[in-house]
Short mmCIF file of C-alpha atoms in Angstrom, two decimals:
data_model
loop_
_atom_site.label_atom_id
_atom_site.label_comp_id
_atom_site.label_asym_id
_atom_site.label_seq_id
_atom_site.Cartn_x
_atom_site.Cartn_y
_atom_site.Cartn_z
CA MET A 1 6.81 196.41 269.81
CA GLU A 2 3.32 195.91 268.30
CA LYS A 3 2.16 192.35 268.12
CA MET A 4 1.47 191.30 264.49
CA ILE A 5 0.59 187.49 265.27
CA GLU A 6 -0.34 185.54 268.13
CA LEU A 7 -0.80 181.69 268.41
CA LYS A 8 -2.72 180.47 271.59
CA HIS A 9 -2.44 176.67 272.40
CA VAL A 10 -2.45 175.69 268.80
CA TYR A 11 -2.69 171.99 267.82
CA LYS A 12 -2.45 170.29 264.53
CA THR A 13 -3.68 166.62 264.70
CA TYR A 14 -3.94 164.01 262.16
CA THR A 15 -6.02 160.81 262.84
CA LEU A 16 -5.05 157.53 261.31
CA GLY A 17 -7.49 154.79 262.05
CA LYS A 18 -7.81 155.15 265.89
CA VAL A 19 -4.50 156.85 266.44
CA ASP A 20 -4.07 160.61 266.77
CA SER A 21 -0.67 162.08 265.66
CA HIS A 22 0.03 165.68 266.90
CA ALA A 23 2.01 167.46 264.14
CA LEU A 24 1.82 170.54 266.38
CA HIS A 25 1.28 170.15 270.06
CA ASP A 26 0.13 173.14 272.36
CA ILE A 27 2.10 175.94 270.42
CA SER A 28 1.86 179.48 271.93
CA LEU A 29 3.86 182.13 270.26
CA SER A 30 3.87 185.84 269.56
CA ILE A 31 5.48 187.60 266.46
CA ASN A 32 5.98 191.38 266.52
CA ALA A 33 5.46 193.70 263.59
CA GLY A 34 8.91 194.13 261.67
CA GLU A 35 10.58 191.17 263.20
CA ILE A 36 12.56 188.46 261.49
CA VAL A 37 11.71 185.16 263.19
CA VAL A 38 13.68 181.89 262.05
CA ILE A 39 11.86 178.69 262.83
CA LEU A 40 14.52 176.05 263.02
CA GLY A 41 14.33 172.33 263.18
CA PRO A 42 15.15 168.93 261.47
CA SER A 43 13.04 167.34 258.94
CA GLY A 44 9.70 166.16 260.57
CA SER A 45 10.03 168.66 263.54
CA GLY A 46 6.79 170.30 262.52
CA LYS A 47 8.43 173.70 261.32
CA THR A 48 6.69 173.66 257.89
CA THR A 49 3.40 172.62 259.45
CA LEU A 50 3.70 175.63 261.86
CA LEU A 51 4.40 177.93 258.89
CA ASN A 52 1.41 176.50 256.99
CA VAL A 53 -1.08 177.10 259.83
CA ILE A 54 0.29 180.61 260.67
CA SER A 55 -0.05 181.41 256.95
CA GLY A 56 -3.64 179.97 256.62
CA LEU A 57 -2.54 177.44 254.12
CA ASP A 58 -3.55 174.82 256.45
CA ARG A 59 -6.25 174.56 259.25
CA ILE A 60 -5.47 174.02 262.99
CA SER A 61 -7.31 171.45 264.96
CA LYS A 62 -7.48 173.41 268.26
CA GLY A 63 -6.54 176.84 269.54
CA LYS A 64 -6.43 180.28 268.01
CA ILE A 65 -4.42 182.38 265.66
CA LEU A 66 -4.80 186.14 265.84
CA TYR A 67 -3.54 188.67 263.29
CA GLU A 68 -3.58 192.17 264.83
CA GLY A 69 -6.14 190.87 267.25
CA LYS A 70 -8.42 189.15 264.71
CA ASP A 71 -8.98 185.38 265.07
CA ILE A 72 -8.32 184.22 261.59
CA SER A 73 -8.70 180.44 262.72
CA ARG A 74 -12.52 180.97 262.40
CA TYR A 75 -12.28 182.26 258.86
CA GLY A 76 -14.04 180.27 256.09
CA ASP A 77 -12.21 179.20 252.93
CA HIS A 78 -13.19 182.29 250.83
CA ARG A 79 -12.43 184.90 253.64
CA MET A 80 -8.98 183.19 254.33
CA THR A 81 -8.08 183.24 250.58
CA ARG A 82 -8.97 187.05 250.53
CA PHE A 83 -6.98 187.52 253.79
CA ARG A 84 -3.88 185.79 252.38
CA LYS A 85 -4.07 187.77 249.10
CA LYS A 86 -4.31 191.08 250.95
CA ASN A 87 -1.79 190.59 253.81
CA LEU A 88 0.76 187.64 253.17
CA GLY A 89 3.54 186.98 250.73
CA PHE A 90 5.16 183.64 250.21
CA ILE A 91 8.53 182.46 249.06
CA PHE A 92 9.26 178.74 248.38
CA GLN A 93 12.24 176.57 247.32
CA THR A 94 10.74 176.42 243.96
CA TYR A 95 10.63 179.71 242.19
CA ASN A 96 7.26 179.31 240.36
CA LEU A 97 8.14 182.05 237.86
CA LEU A 98 6.70 182.61 234.48
CA GLU A 99 9.27 181.68 231.90
CA HIS A 100 7.62 183.77 229.02
CA LEU A 101 7.93 187.01 231.02
CA ASN A 102 11.05 188.94 231.90
CA VAL A 103 12.06 190.04 235.31
CA TYR A 104 10.07 193.31 235.40
CA GLU A 105 6.90 191.52 234.04
CA ASN A 106 7.22 188.75 236.69
CA VAL A 107 7.46 191.35 239.53
CA LEU A 108 4.45 193.33 237.95
CA VAL A 109 2.42 190.10 238.30
CA GLY A 110 3.07 190.22 241.92
CA ALA A 111 2.05 193.92 242.15
CA LYS A 112 -1.21 193.32 240.42
CA LEU A 113 -2.18 190.96 243.32
CA GLY A 114 -2.00 193.76 245.80
CA LYS A 115 -4.07 196.71 246.37
CA SER A 116 -1.32 199.39 246.77
CA LYS A 117 0.63 200.60 243.78
CA SER A 118 4.10 199.39 243.82
CA ASP A 119 7.28 201.02 242.36
CA ILE A 120 8.49 197.96 240.44
CA ASP A 121 11.86 199.59 239.75
CA GLN A 122 12.58 200.32 243.39
CA ILE A 123 11.55 196.70 244.56
CA ILE A 124 13.79 195.19 241.69
CA ASP A 125 16.58 197.43 243.10
CA THR A 126 16.01 196.19 246.67
CA VAL A 127 16.87 192.77 245.53
CA GLY A 128 19.71 193.92 243.51
CA LEU A 129 18.54 193.03 240.09
CA THR A 130 18.21 196.39 238.25
CA ARG A 131 20.57 195.36 235.53
CA HIS A 132 18.77 192.24 234.76
CA LYS A 133 15.19 193.62 234.67
CA LYS A 134 14.66 193.11 230.90
CA LYS A 135 16.09 189.52 231.14
CA TYR A 136 14.17 186.24 230.94
CA MET A 137 14.37 183.39 233.34
CA TYR A 138 16.61 181.13 231.13
CA GLN A 139 19.24 183.98 231.21
CA LEU A 140 19.48 183.93 234.93
CA SER A 141 21.03 181.81 237.79
CA GLY A 142 19.01 180.03 240.42
CA GLY A 143 19.87 182.67 242.99
CA GLU A 144 18.77 185.45 240.69
CA GLN A 145 15.56 183.66 240.01
CA GLN A 146 14.95 183.22 243.81
CA ARG A 147 15.58 187.01 244.22
CA ILE A 148 12.87 187.70 241.45
CA SER A 149 10.43 185.46 243.57
CA ILE A 150 11.15 187.61 246.55
CA ALA A 151 10.69 190.89 244.51
CA ARG A 152 7.37 189.54 243.15
CA ALA A 153 6.23 188.66 246.66
CA LEU A 154 7.21 192.02 247.84
CA ALA A 155 5.45 193.83 245.13
CA LYS A 156 2.09 193.23 246.54
CA HIS A 157 3.18 194.90 249.76
CA PRO A 158 2.52 192.16 252.19
CA LYS A 159 2.39 192.72 255.99
CA VAL A 160 4.19 189.37 256.48
CA MET A 161 6.51 187.26 254.34
CA PHE A 162 6.66 183.53 254.74
CA CYS A 163 9.85 181.99 253.52
CA ASP A 164 9.97 178.08 253.39
CA GLU A 165 13.51 177.03 253.00
CA PRO A 166 14.21 179.90 250.72
CA THR A 167 18.02 178.92 250.49
CA GLY A 168 17.47 175.08 250.31
CA ALA A 169 18.37 174.55 246.71
CA LEU A 170 21.22 177.07 246.71
CA ASP A 171 24.98 176.96 247.33
CA GLU A 172 26.45 178.92 250.16
CA LYS A 173 27.45 182.06 248.22
CA THR A 174 24.19 182.37 246.45
CA GLY A 175 22.09 181.60 249.55
CA LYS A 176 23.80 184.41 251.33
CA VAL A 177 23.03 186.80 248.59
CA VAL A 178 19.34 185.74 248.87
CA LEU A 179 19.33 186.29 252.68
CA GLU A 180 20.77 189.65 252.20
CA SER A 181 17.85 190.43 249.90
CA LEU A 182 15.39 189.44 252.57
CA ILE A 183 17.03 191.54 255.24
CA GLU A 184 17.18 194.59 252.95
CA ALA A 185 13.47 194.10 252.23
CA ASN A 186 12.79 193.90 256.00
CA GLU A 187 14.69 197.11 256.83
CA LYS A 188 13.49 199.09 253.93
CA LEU A 189 9.91 198.03 253.64
CA LYS A 190 9.41 196.96 257.39
CA THR A 191 8.01 193.64 256.13
CA THR A 192 7.67 191.02 258.92
CA MET A 193 9.69 187.93 257.92
CA ILE A 194 9.06 184.26 259.01
CA ILE A 195 11.80 181.99 257.74
CA VAL A 196 11.69 178.28 258.05
CA THR A 197 14.94 176.46 257.75
CA HIS A 198 16.87 173.24 258.80
CA ASN A 199 20.23 175.45 258.42
CA PRO A 200 21.35 176.49 261.97
CA GLY A 201 23.60 179.18 260.50
CA ILE A 202 20.42 181.11 259.17
CA ALA A 203 19.21 181.45 262.83
CA PHE A 204 21.92 184.25 263.40
CA ILE A 205 20.17 186.61 260.86
CA GLY A 206 16.96 186.89 262.77
CA ASP A 207 15.73 188.79 265.84
CA ARG A 208 14.48 185.60 267.46
CA VAL A 209 14.83 181.76 266.78
CA ILE A 210 12.09 179.34 267.40
CA LYS A 211 13.63 175.79 267.74
CA MET A 212 11.11 172.98 267.06
CA ASN A 213 11.25 169.19 267.47
CA SER A 214 8.42 166.57 267.47
CA GLY A 215 5.76 169.27 266.87
CA LYS A 216 6.63 171.27 269.90
CA ILE A 217 8.67 174.49 270.54
CA ILE A 218 11.69 173.24 272.54
CA GLU A 219 13.60 176.60 272.80
CA GLU A 220 13.15 180.19 272.00
CA ILE A 221 16.25 182.36 271.66
CA LYS A 222 16.38 186.32 271.34
CA ASN A 223 19.53 187.30 269.47
CA GLU A 224 21.33 190.33 270.88
CA TYR A 225 21.89 191.52 267.34
CA ARG A 226 21.43 190.29 263.71
CA THR A 227 24.48 188.84 262.16
CA PRO A 228 25.03 189.78 258.58
CA PRO A 229 24.53 186.75 256.08
CA SER A 230 28.18 187.13 254.90
CA GLU A 231 29.41 186.42 258.45
CA ILE A 232 27.22 183.27 259.34
CA PRO A 233 28.34 179.62 259.34
CA TRP A 234 26.66 177.64 256.63
CA GLY A 235 25.17 174.30 257.12
#
């Protein structure tokens, strides 16, 4: 498979007085195009810091991060912003949707951030919200709003989607529906997915699992097959 992302001996260090604290310690990792990679670990393990540096939201202290062979760790702020806008999508626990716009219009906002023309109706259908596309946010459940945030991120046609605890604020039934939307987007649109979670059940939906603790990768597991979200244990 084609390598999309490579991390080479990456460190993220914070200095408090005369003491250095390694949020990330000597991380080396490759992610292939089209993979679903789950980064798993308890609170404080470094998993969100890892997501932030891979996505260019935060700077590394040492090492290299390559996207399709290009070293983005050398990019200045302006170039990094343009890179993220062109190539990356983000989904967070908080939906950050525009309350005065309906579903279709919120997804259209995402499409306007990208260079490629998007079929908004197709993307809304991918996340299973076609019958809700004229509704406003107050008319929708939390899970439906999270699926809108997925559709909005997909509408810009990102090469890589970063999902930071995308089901953290959802119950089991709703969370599994959201995960099904992510998998469908990966399969239909070939979007590379990086999912950060503390929920060990979610590890089964991915191609690979990166387990973290104390700023280090402690184990890397390749799943023989992806387990459908409806069949995974929860929590």
